[in-house]
XYZ file of C-alpha atoms in Angstrom:
686
model
C 57.149 -45.258 -33.419
C 55.964 -45.635 -37.027
C 52.978 -43.370 -36.364
C 55.288 -40.786 -34.753
C 57.627 -40.807 -37.750
C 54.677 -40.531 -40.150
C 53.229 -37.604 -38.179
C 56.593 -35.799 -38.228
C 56.893 -36.349 -41.992
C 53.372 -35.022 -42.602
C 53.927 -31.903 -40.454
C 57.275 -31.243 -42.120
C 55.735 -31.615 -45.569
C 52.895 -29.207 -44.760
C 55.336 -26.628 -43.341
C 57.518 -26.958 -46.441
C 54.562 -26.446 -48.788
C 53.378 -23.387 -46.844
C 56.911 -21.962 -46.893
C 57.245 -22.472 -50.654
C 53.846 -20.863 -51.288
C 54.761 -17.907 -49.077
C 58.074 -17.404 -50.872
C 56.296 -17.595 -54.228
C 53.843 -14.875 -53.184
C 56.759 -12.711 -52.008
C 58.434 -13.223 -55.394
C 55.261 -12.169 -57.238
C 54.883 -9.035 -55.099
C 58.527 -8.097 -55.643
C 58.200 -8.703 -59.377
C 55.085 -6.525 -59.567
C 56.827 -3.708 -57.694
C 59.806 -3.868 -60.073
C 57.482 -3.687 -63.083
C 55.710 -0.664 -61.614
C 59.059 0.997 -60.886
C 60.523 0.557 -64.372
C 57.195 1.126 -66.098
C 57.144 -2.302 -67.659
C 54.120 -4.212 -68.842
C 51.703 -4.896 -66.026
C 50.005 -8.233 -65.685
C 46.840 -9.022 -63.842
C 47.670 -8.618 -60.104
C 47.148 -11.633 -57.884
C 44.715 -9.827 -55.490
C 42.383 -9.148 -58.413
C 42.432 -12.828 -59.399
C 41.834 -13.843 -55.774
C 38.873 -11.460 -55.521
C 37.388 -12.840 -58.721
C 37.523 -16.472 -57.622
C 36.557 -15.595 -54.039
C 33.296 -13.962 -55.161
C 32.472 -16.870 -57.489
C 33.494 -19.470 -54.916
C 31.320 -17.838 -52.260
C 28.190 -18.320 -54.378
C 29.170 -21.908 -55.222
C 29.885 -22.941 -51.613
C 26.571 -21.462 -50.479
C 24.920 -24.271 -52.457
C 27.005 -27.104 -50.931
C 25.316 -28.235 -47.669
C 28.345 -29.073 -45.457
C 30.656 -26.307 -46.721
C 27.741 -23.854 -46.546
C 27.486 -24.473 -42.791
C 31.221 -23.857 -42.328
C 30.996 -20.691 -44.440
C 28.117 -19.289 -42.383
C 29.998 -19.929 -39.124
C 33.120 -18.174 -40.403
C 31.011 -15.298 -41.709
C 29.311 -14.855 -38.340
C 32.711 -14.805 -36.646
C 34.042 -12.110 -38.983
C 30.805 -10.112 -38.736
C 31.099 -10.087 -34.975
C 34.753 -9.078 -34.735
C 35.020 -6.726 -37.737
C 32.728 -4.652 -39.884
C 33.248 -4.955 -43.642
C 31.151 -4.179 -46.645
C 29.533 -7.220 -48.263
C 32.142 -7.517 -51.030
C 35.114 -7.407 -48.634
C 33.397 -9.716 -46.149
C 32.915 -12.402 -48.801
C 36.540 -12.107 -49.859
C 37.823 -12.483 -46.284
C 35.533 -15.466 -45.665
C 36.744 -17.213 -48.814
C 40.392 -16.652 -47.894
C 39.811 -18.704 -44.752
C 37.754 -21.321 -46.632
C 40.451 -21.736 -49.306
C 43.134 -22.120 -46.625
C 41.110 -24.740 -44.713
C 40.352 -26.744 -47.865
C 44.006 -26.649 -48.959
C 45.376 -27.771 -45.583
C 42.874 -30.593 -45.126
C 43.317 -31.760 -48.727
C 47.084 -31.930 -48.321
C 46.749 -33.763 -45.000
C 44.243 -36.291 -46.369
C 46.303 -37.015 -49.494
C 49.522 -37.486 -47.517
C 47.870 -39.800 -44.977
C 46.186 -41.861 -47.674
C 49.493 -42.209 -49.550
C 51.325 -43.286 -46.404
C 48.613 -45.614 -45.112
C 45.632 -46.155 -47.429
C 42.612 -47.405 -45.487
C 38.915 -46.614 -45.208
C 39.428 -46.362 -41.435
C 42.034 -43.621 -41.975
C 39.506 -41.722 -44.122
C 36.914 -42.103 -41.370
C 39.265 -40.791 -38.707
C 40.184 -37.832 -40.911
C 36.512 -36.951 -41.418
C 35.869 -37.424 -37.695
C 38.797 -35.140 -36.879
C 37.430 -32.479 -39.226
C 33.993 -32.848 -37.603
C 35.341 -32.493 -34.064
C 37.666 -29.644 -34.979
C 34.848 -27.721 -36.657
C 32.677 -28.239 -33.564
C 35.411 -26.955 -31.247
C 36.091 -23.959 -33.490
C 32.391 -23.113 -33.675
C 32.076 -23.343 -29.882
C 35.096 -21.182 -29.123
C 35.054 -18.746 -32.016
C 31.371 -18.303 -32.856
C 28.972 -19.177 -30.046
C 31.095 -17.696 -27.259
C 31.689 -14.519 -29.254
C 27.960 -14.280 -30.077
C 27.054 -14.637 -26.417
C 29.594 -12.013 -25.382
C 28.269 -9.651 -28.053
C 24.689 -10.037 -26.777
C 25.734 -9.265 -23.180
C 27.841 -6.308 -24.289
C 24.999 -5.007 -26.485
C 22.594 -5.169 -23.536
C 25.000 -3.180 -21.330
C 25.694 -0.738 -24.156
C 21.979 -0.036 -24.689
C 21.573 0.661 -20.968
C 24.426 3.176 -21.208
C 22.891 4.776 -24.352
C 19.569 5.226 -22.537
C 21.370 6.853 -19.601
C 23.321 9.268 -21.840
C 20.284 10.027 -24.025
C 18.206 11.007 -21.017
C 20.910 13.522 -20.146
C 21.644 14.986 -23.580
C 18.404 14.275 -25.535
C 20.609 13.808 -28.613
C 20.918 10.338 -30.056
C 24.251 10.843 -31.853
C 25.933 12.174 -28.726
C 24.456 9.372 -26.610
C 25.803 6.746 -29.043
C 29.242 8.418 -29.174
C 29.566 8.914 -25.409
C 28.670 5.268 -24.763
C 31.410 3.851 -27.008
C 34.057 4.121 -24.288
C 32.004 1.783 -22.069
C 31.426 -0.830 -24.790
C 33.127 -4.235 -24.748
C 35.679 -5.276 -27.344
C 33.139 -6.992 -29.652
C 30.459 -4.317 -29.260
C 32.878 -1.437 -29.679
C 33.449 -2.277 -33.350
C 29.719 -2.051 -34.099
C 29.166 0.997 -31.897
C 31.819 2.893 -33.842
C 30.199 1.845 -37.129
C 26.738 2.987 -35.952
C 28.246 6.295 -34.807
C 29.802 6.684 -38.273
C 26.384 6.037 -39.859
C 24.735 8.724 -37.721
C 27.356 11.327 -38.697
C 27.341 10.501 -42.403
C 25.629 12.818 -44.886
C 23.800 9.885 -46.485
C 22.930 7.933 -43.351
C 20.251 5.821 -45.092
C 22.769 4.471 -47.609
C 25.307 3.665 -44.888
C 22.572 2.040 -42.803
C 21.554 -0.202 -45.705
C 25.186 -1.264 -46.171
C 25.522 -2.056 -42.453
C 22.291 -4.068 -42.376
C 23.764 -6.460 -44.953
C 26.605 -7.488 -42.622
C 25.207 -6.898 -39.105
C 25.558 -10.180 -37.134
C 22.423 -9.667 -35.039
C 18.902 -8.423 -35.678
C 19.124 -6.482 -32.403
C 21.971 -4.422 -33.849
C 19.998 -3.785 -37.021
C 16.945 -2.619 -35.098
C 19.046 -0.396 -32.851
C 20.926 1.148 -35.798
C 17.692 1.742 -37.727
C 15.964 3.243 -34.694
C 18.907 5.560 -34.010
C 18.883 6.835 -37.619
C 15.096 7.275 -37.492
C 15.254 9.362 -34.303
C 18.112 11.458 -35.654
C 16.256 12.200 -38.921
C 12.685 12.585 -37.609
C 13.228 13.470 -33.984
C 11.961 11.682 -30.904
C 8.315 11.557 -29.863
C 7.988 12.302 -26.140
C 4.632 11.559 -24.552
C 3.736 12.727 -21.041
C 2.273 9.343 -20.190
C 4.642 6.933 -21.962
C 7.787 9.060 -22.147
C 10.357 8.900 -24.959
C 9.588 6.574 -27.863
C 13.332 6.018 -28.385
C 13.864 5.004 -24.763
C 10.789 2.783 -24.889
C 12.110 1.102 -28.033
C 15.506 0.411 -26.462
C 13.735 -0.984 -23.381
C 11.742 -3.368 -25.594
C 14.963 -4.502 -27.286
C 16.580 -5.062 -23.902
C 13.635 -7.200 -22.742
C 14.101 -9.513 -25.678
C 17.863 -9.505 -25.177
C 17.421 -10.603 -21.560
C 15.266 -13.545 -22.616
C 17.729 -14.487 -25.368
C 20.750 -14.376 -23.046
C 19.007 -16.423 -20.344
C 17.802 -19.028 -22.857
C 21.276 -19.423 -24.370
C 22.829 -19.748 -20.915
C 20.320 -22.377 -19.751
C 20.591 -24.355 -22.983
C 24.396 -24.327 -22.849
C 24.291 -25.571 -19.254
C 21.718 -28.275 -20.019
C 23.739 -29.661 -22.962
C 27.205 -29.207 -21.462
C 29.710 -31.964 -22.353
C 26.996 -34.094 -24.009
C 28.479 -33.742 -27.498
C 31.846 -34.952 -26.189
C 30.150 -37.809 -24.350
C 28.480 -38.920 -27.579
C 31.872 -39.333 -29.309
C 33.563 -41.312 -26.504
C 32.410 -44.732 -27.848
C 34.360 -44.109 -31.072
C 37.581 -43.892 -29.065
C 36.600 -46.777 -26.787
C 35.600 -49.173 -29.590
C 39.126 -50.462 -30.293
C 40.159 -50.734 -26.577
C 36.897 -52.580 -25.890
C 37.598 -54.963 -28.747
C 41.164 -55.564 -27.519
C 39.996 -56.182 -23.940
C 37.333 -58.606 -25.092
C 39.784 -60.559 -27.290
C 42.382 -60.636 -24.495
C 39.985 -62.042 -21.902
C 37.782 -64.074 -24.274
C 40.030 -64.976 -27.246
C 37.318 -66.723 -29.195
C 35.370 -63.440 -29.551
C 37.967 -62.484 -32.169
C 36.062 -64.657 -34.614
C 32.970 -62.539 -33.967
C 34.756 -59.219 -34.525
C 36.232 -60.563 -37.769
C 32.881 -61.855 -38.974
C 30.258 -60.104 -41.072
C 28.103 -59.359 -38.016
C 31.117 -57.908 -36.187
C 31.894 -55.608 -39.109
C 28.298 -54.357 -39.257
C 28.327 -53.899 -35.461
C 31.452 -51.739 -35.743
C 29.832 -49.592 -38.422
C 26.683 -49.307 -36.271
C 28.708 -48.035 -33.276
C 30.460 -45.391 -35.371
C 27.210 -44.373 -37.095
C 25.270 -44.072 -33.819
C 28.000 -41.977 -32.180
C 28.427 -39.593 -35.115
C 24.652 -39.242 -35.586
C 24.123 -38.449 -31.891
C 26.990 -35.960 -31.971
C 25.555 -34.142 -34.990
C 22.061 -34.027 -33.455
C 23.415 -32.593 -30.184
C 25.428 -30.015 -32.121
C 22.292 -29.033 -34.011
C 20.321 -28.748 -30.767
C 22.942 -26.393 -29.328
C 22.654 -24.025 -32.279
C 20.487 -20.946 -31.809
C 20.006 -19.275 -35.154
C 19.350 -15.588 -35.074
C 16.868 -15.058 -37.897
C 18.899 -12.077 -38.997
C 21.453 -14.515 -40.372
C 19.198 -17.325 -41.590
C 19.448 -16.481 -45.276
C 18.685 -19.073 -47.936
C 20.597 -18.932 -51.224
C 19.033 -19.810 -54.529
C 19.079 -23.584 -54.767
C 20.639 -25.271 -57.773
C 17.829 -26.971 -59.710
C 19.645 -30.241 -60.335
C 16.287 -32.025 -60.706
C 15.430 -29.989 -63.813
C 18.945 -30.620 -65.163
C 18.463 -34.384 -64.735
C 15.097 -34.230 -66.472
C 16.789 -32.654 -69.490
C 19.748 -35.031 -69.562
C 18.004 -38.346 -68.874
C 15.298 -39.304 -71.383
C 11.921 -40.464 -70.028
C 12.963 -39.687 -66.436
C 10.447 -36.864 -66.122
C 7.629 -39.073 -67.418
C 8.608 -41.805 -64.938
C 8.487 -39.325 -62.041
C 5.125 -37.975 -63.188
C 3.787 -41.546 -63.388
C 4.927 -42.248 -59.812
C 3.607 -38.907 -58.522
C -0.003 -38.447 -57.368
C -2.412 -37.469 -60.112
C -3.159 -33.771 -60.509
C -6.222 -32.323 -58.757
C -6.207 -35.150 -56.222
C -6.091 -34.656 -52.465
C -2.622 -36.214 -52.177
C -1.239 -33.945 -54.903
C -2.690 -30.870 -53.208
C -1.235 -31.918 -49.830
C 2.243 -32.263 -51.328
C 1.947 -28.869 -53.001
C 0.933 -27.255 -49.708
C 3.788 -29.021 -47.905
C 6.322 -27.703 -50.424
C 4.871 -24.197 -50.143
C 4.830 -24.216 -46.329
C 8.427 -25.468 -46.258
C 9.422 -22.581 -48.568
C 11.066 -24.915 -51.081
C 11.360 -24.168 -54.788
C 10.146 -27.588 -55.920
C 7.539 -29.234 -58.095
C 5.763 -32.428 -57.112
C 7.504 -34.467 -59.827
C 10.878 -33.074 -58.659
C 10.052 -34.171 -55.124
C 9.270 -37.638 -56.517
C 12.700 -37.652 -58.195
C 14.321 -36.879 -54.834
C 12.414 -39.764 -53.259
C 13.471 -42.198 -56.004
C 17.134 -41.193 -55.761
C 17.013 -41.429 -51.963
C 15.618 -44.948 -52.237
C 18.224 -46.021 -54.810
C 21.122 -44.458 -52.881
C 20.213 -46.260 -49.639
C 19.733 -49.564 -51.491
C 23.116 -49.279 -53.248
C 24.894 -48.350 -49.995
C 23.337 -51.286 -48.127
C 24.086 -53.813 -50.884
C 27.671 -52.549 -51.188
C 28.190 -52.714 -47.410
C 26.790 -56.253 -47.174
C 28.904 -57.410 -50.131
C 32.033 -55.936 -48.557
C 31.105 -57.555 -45.229
C 30.932 -60.973 -46.953
C 34.286 -60.382 -48.624
C 35.850 -59.289 -45.328
C 34.475 -62.301 -43.475
C 35.796 -64.701 -46.129
C 39.204 -63.057 -46.066
C 39.390 -63.313 -42.269
C 38.342 -66.961 -42.289
C 41.000 -67.908 -44.828
C 43.890 -65.754 -43.624
C 43.413 -65.345 -39.882
C 44.229 -67.752 -37.078
C 41.795 -67.763 -34.160
C 41.621 -69.547 -30.828
C 39.228 -72.401 -30.623
C 37.883 -72.082 -27.096
C 36.209 -69.330 -25.151
C 38.332 -70.155 -22.151
C 41.674 -70.260 -23.945
C 44.301 -67.892 -22.593
C 46.915 -66.008 -24.603
C 48.857 -68.297 -26.958
C 52.569 -68.883 -26.658
C 54.799 -68.419 -29.676
C 54.948 -72.174 -30.267
C 51.159 -72.492 -30.040
C 50.732 -69.517 -32.358
C 52.960 -71.138 -34.986
C 50.899 -74.304 -34.707
C 47.709 -72.288 -35.261
C 49.247 -70.664 -38.340
C 50.197 -74.065 -39.757
C 46.648 -75.329 -39.165
C 45.225 -72.263 -40.908
C 47.509 -72.745 -43.932
C 46.485 -76.392 -44.123
C 42.788 -75.477 -43.940
C 43.286 -72.870 -46.655
C 44.970 -75.356 -48.991
C 42.123 -77.869 -48.532
C 39.500 -75.177 -49.188
C 41.363 -74.114 -52.342
C 41.254 -77.743 -53.505
C 37.512 -77.861 -52.808
C 36.961 -74.739 -54.906
C 38.619 -76.382 -57.915
C 36.473 -79.522 -57.689
C 33.437 -79.673 -59.956
C 31.486 -81.810 -57.471
C 31.992 -81.555 -53.752
C 33.012 -84.781 -51.979
C 30.821 -86.335 -49.327
C 31.701 -86.037 -45.672
C 33.379 -89.468 -45.636
C 35.493 -88.731 -48.704
C 36.462 -85.293 -47.359
C 37.561 -86.904 -44.087
C 39.634 -89.446 -46.025
C 41.195 -86.671 -48.129
C 42.180 -84.777 -44.986
C 43.571 -87.974 -43.414
C 45.699 -88.670 -46.511
C 47.206 -85.188 -46.424
C 47.928 -85.510 -42.694
C 49.199 -89.104 -43.055
C 46.829 -90.226 -40.303
C 43.938 -92.619 -39.897
C 40.461 -91.342 -40.825
C 39.129 -91.880 -37.294
C 42.044 -90.036 -35.636
C 41.095 -87.150 -33.283
C 43.319 -84.658 -35.144
C 41.600 -85.555 -38.402
C 38.197 -85.070 -36.756
C 39.216 -81.628 -35.454
C 40.577 -80.620 -38.850
C 37.424 -81.892 -40.536
C 35.222 -79.799 -38.176
C 37.375 -76.712 -38.734
C 37.426 -77.026 -42.509
C 33.696 -77.726 -42.852
C 32.915 -74.709 -40.661
C 35.135 -72.476 -42.772
C 33.802 -73.965 -46.005
C 30.243 -73.127 -44.958
C 31.271 -69.480 -44.565
C 33.301 -69.353 -47.814
C 30.663 -71.134 -49.910
C 27.938 -68.792 -48.612
C 29.951 -65.568 -49.040
C 27.419 -63.937 -51.343
C 24.326 -61.843 -50.859
C 21.543 -63.916 -49.336
C 17.953 -63.403 -50.357
C 16.992 -62.223 -46.891
C 19.798 -59.622 -46.952
C 18.484 -58.264 -50.238
C 14.983 -58.244 -48.754
C 16.178 -56.235 -45.737
C 17.922 -53.767 -48.087
C 14.709 -53.392 -50.099
C 12.622 -52.764 -46.959
C 15.050 -50.130 -45.621
C 15.264 -48.509 -49.065
C 11.474 -48.405 -49.232
C 11.410 -46.641 -45.854
C 13.993 -44.138 -47.126
C 11.601 -43.311 -49.987
C 9.695 -41.180 -47.465
C 12.762 -39.340 -46.123
C 12.455 -36.258 -48.451
C 8.813 -35.794 -47.404
C 9.745 -36.045 -43.720
C 12.500 -33.468 -44.253
C 9.932 -31.103 -45.782
C 7.649 -31.612 -42.790
C 10.512 -30.826 -40.451
C 11.285 -27.666 -42.453
C 7.621 -26.663 -42.327
C 7.641 -26.998 -38.548
C 10.878 -25.014 -38.281
C 9.486 -22.325 -40.586
C 6.368 -22.072 -38.440
C 8.563 -21.421 -35.404
C 10.501 -18.849 -37.409
C 7.282 -17.053 -38.406
C 6.046 -17.014 -34.798
C 9.332 -15.507 -33.619
C 9.391 -13.034 -36.482
C 5.828 -11.830 -35.882
C 6.792 -11.026 -32.289
C 9.802 -9.046 -33.533
C 7.615 -7.154 -36.003
C 5.221 -6.307 -33.185
C 8.140 -4.892 -31.205
C 9.135 -2.839 -34.251
C 5.568 -1.605 -34.827
C 5.177 -0.648 -31.157
C 8.206 1.627 -31.644
C 7.316 3.068 -35.072
C 3.669 3.886 -34.323
C 4.623 6.721 -31.954
C 6.609 8.701 -34.521
C 4.997 11.467 -36.501
C 4.544 11.115 -40.247
C 4.299 7.324 -40.262
C 2.448 5.842 -43.252
C 1.635 2.388 -44.572
C 4.365 2.701 -47.192
C 7.012 3.550 -44.587
C 5.810 0.758 -42.313
C 6.048 -1.777 -45.164
C 9.599 -0.673 -45.943
C 10.606 -1.154 -42.308
C 8.936 -4.565 -42.166
C 10.692 -5.587 -45.373
C 14.091 -4.598 -43.979
C 13.727 -6.639 -40.790
C 11.694 -9.583 -42.069
C 12.906 -12.916 -43.368
C 10.003 -15.361 -43.575
C 7.704 -12.706 -45.101
C 10.373 -10.712 -46.937
C 9.528 -11.919 -50.449
C 5.794 -11.226 -50.186
C 6.367 -7.834 -48.513
C 8.757 -6.870 -51.322
C 6.075 -7.711 -53.895
C 3.544 -5.604 -51.943
C 5.933 -2.625 -51.934
C 6.421 -2.893 -55.696
C 2.651 -2.976 -56.299
C 1.787 -0.380 -53.644
C 1.796 2.632 -55.978
C -0.628 0.981 -58.410
C -3.145 0.198 -55.665
C -2.405 0.200 -51.921
C -5.487 -1.771 -50.921
C -4.991 -4.453 -53.584
C -1.307 -4.766 -52.643
C -2.263 -5.420 -49.002
C -4.952 -7.913 -50.062
C -2.382 -9.890 -52.066
C 0.052 -9.678 -49.137
C -2.575 -11.238 -46.884
C -3.417 -13.953 -49.439
C 0.237 -14.905 -49.958
C 0.745 -15.465 -46.228
C -1.715 -17.765 -44.500
C -0.078 -17.314 -41.075
C -2.875 -15.857 -38.943
C -0.827 -13.514 -36.658
C 0.817 -11.878 -39.699
C -2.551 -11.538 -41.412
C -3.767 -9.590 -38.373
C -0.930 -7.090 -38.859
C -1.901 -6.698 -42.526
C -5.576 -6.174 -41.551
C -4.550 -3.352 -39.220
C -2.586 -1.760 -42.058
C -5.708 -1.937 -44.263
C -7.646 0.086 -41.683
C -5.058 2.868 -41.815
C -5.741 3.418 -45.538
C -9.241 4.827 -45.051
C -10.241 5.159 -41.401
C -7.558 5.178 -38.713
C -4.084 6.562 -38.190
C -1.100 4.276 -37.648
C -1.124 5.018 -33.921
C -4.846 4.291 -33.572
C -4.667 1.075 -35.617
C -1.897 -0.311 -33.418
C -3.130 1.185 -30.174
C -3.543 -2.189 -28.432
C -0.378 -3.714 -29.852
C 1.308 -3.631 -26.456
C -1.151 -6.231 -25.206
C -0.429 -8.457 -28.227
C 3.305 -8.029 -27.740
C 3.100 -8.993 -24.075
C 1.085 -12.075 -25.031
C 3.681 -13.179 -27.577
C 6.466 -12.462 -25.082
C 4.863 -14.746 -22.504
C 4.165 -17.333 -25.183
C 7.795 -17.236 -26.264
C 9.002 -17.670 -22.702
C 6.746 -20.690 -22.308
C 8.013 -22.149 -25.596
C 11.603 -21.627 -24.464
C 10.873 -23.358 -21.159
C 9.345 -26.360 -22.895
C 12.161 -26.393 -25.429
C 14.746 -26.499 -22.644
C 13.008 -29.412 -20.942
C 12.648 -31.325 -24.198
C 16.226 -30.700 -25.326
C 17.577 -31.676 -21.894
C 15.775 -35.015 -22.028
C 16.798 -35.697 -25.612
C 20.365 -34.609 -24.848
C 20.679 -37.044 -21.942
C 19.394 -39.862 -24.147
C 21.732 -38.969 -27.024
C 24.704 -38.629 -24.680
C 24.227 -42.034 -23.018
C 22.845 -43.804 -26.102
C 26.232 -44.398 -27.823
C 27.806 -45.688 -24.578
C 24.906 -48.073 -24.009
C 25.116 -49.194 -27.647
C 28.857 -49.804 -27.278
C 28.327 -51.897 -24.149
C 25.483 -53.983 -25.547
C 26.359 -54.294 -29.254
C 30.141 -54.403 -29.043
C 30.794 -56.102 -25.705
C 27.861 -58.027 -24.251
C 26.420 -59.337 -27.514
C 29.739 -60.845 -28.812
C 30.310 -62.693 -25.531
C 26.745 -64.027 -25.449
C 26.892 -64.913 -29.150
C 30.126 -66.916 -28.779
C 28.969 -68.510 -25.510
C 25.737 -69.757 -27.096
C 27.618 -70.960 -30.180
C 30.158 -72.892 -28.123
C 27.435 -74.314 -25.897
C 25.736 -75.732 -28.992
C 29.039 -77.195 -30.180
C 29.661 -78.844 -26.814
C 26.144 -80.294 -26.800
C 26.680 -81.691 -30.295
C 29.961 -83.275 -29.266
C 28.390 -84.872 -26.184
C 25.549 -86.228 -28.250
């Protein structure tokens, strides 16, 4: 009932705040209209202020890891359902972000005021995590998948209409009526680009906000055919139709892979979170049937076990969510990272020298390996800055572990002194009279322990027994005195040892030392992911080149501009090559090849070198179809292996939290208490 009343109060408060804010905005709009009507002094309109902070906030949030992920998901949703220019798109994204932050902040503050607890904070964060996952599933992934299917069907219709009319603008326009709801928005925008006087400018604006690389390639190809005309070969047919067929082949593979992956990982993310909701019922069931296990759950080990269950479940959930993501490299942009390492070097004296001392010496093999790792991972870092990350990672883990262990000791001491527990594993539920007796015993134990704390020298066992007997007005050899003595000495052992043990500090140091290597492992993971990105991108560039080579008037300069527009992993180096192309085409291509050590991309650059002096574009890329087919088969094989691997990992991650809950939070407490009581019984018999 209390929770229901609190929930009603929170909802009512949120509704009231939203109503007041809405009325305030209405008042401002009415006031502004009155000023405009009477010609009074105009202030700065609210929309202009909102735009200003929205554009600044967008750049700031792009540099915050968790909020950056939410921003990208919302952006992809808006890109799919509507077509804005970049400025308007950022403003609309930030409106949603500001609203989400405001609502969650109000909810968190109200809940913490009503019932302050670290568990409440955890449940709030977990609710945000689950809600974001559900929203991403329903409002991003499903819309993306529908858009891909609709794009595939739309391209088939464009091919059909183009073969009838031989005019690309008419084929695009006539196919709009058959497009799905998501695709129709983009089809109308592409049709507008084709009919615009400055189609190249409109195309560049659309490429900034297009949600899929397939749409960008299709829009660019349509503009190219409209401006330059189609190349129709008697043997191969229309270059435009062949290009759309190549796009559709890749679309088919993408749609099938997404469908299979979604089926393989269905319901696993939900399964991973079930132990979080079953932890408290499991604890209650265990205490009800085995009352003495309550002492375990209230102990330091029980607290750490509870944290372990929550951590395992959340970690598995996040990993499964990450496995379900399929990033289209058209949207995998990387903002400029804030160089907080350099800022720390300036603010903290001698920190830079310390990091340089702990880093490998220059011109050594280890130093060169770290430099290559940073370069391959595409990170803007220096070796000493990487060392700073490793030091801070080590310190952060050590501080978190020491703080958690200290809090666990404090919690265990508090439970021992202020909590009444059953004394036998086979004791049933206590009656009210028995419960009052347990409370009286606990208060007596607490008073004796308080007396022991004030003593400068601890009494011997015989004196302690006599002290307890005096307070109970019983003989020293009485059974009740013996039971009280055993209880108090057991509690005193816990209270007197409620500080960090040397072995706990040692464990924290070992784990912190392991975490020292986490930043390097993250870079290795990024290098592997970037390698996959480059492999996928090279295949896409081959598809693009197989389309462009058939058009008349193609040159190396035009090819580089097209590659730069549709590249991500090689975009920076291609941009540099374009800037230096006029001063020396051959030298620009040589530098482009040197800046990218990825062999398949270097082969493309070598072909472009041949076109400068010997061959035409068509002759240089004459056998590119064979290369493209090879990469297509290779990609299909990689997708097959990826599905098998993700399915196996997904099954493990889905069942792992449940198994951990059963073993760590149910079986282990019962075994632990059973062994402990068995030892006590043996000691009593002896």
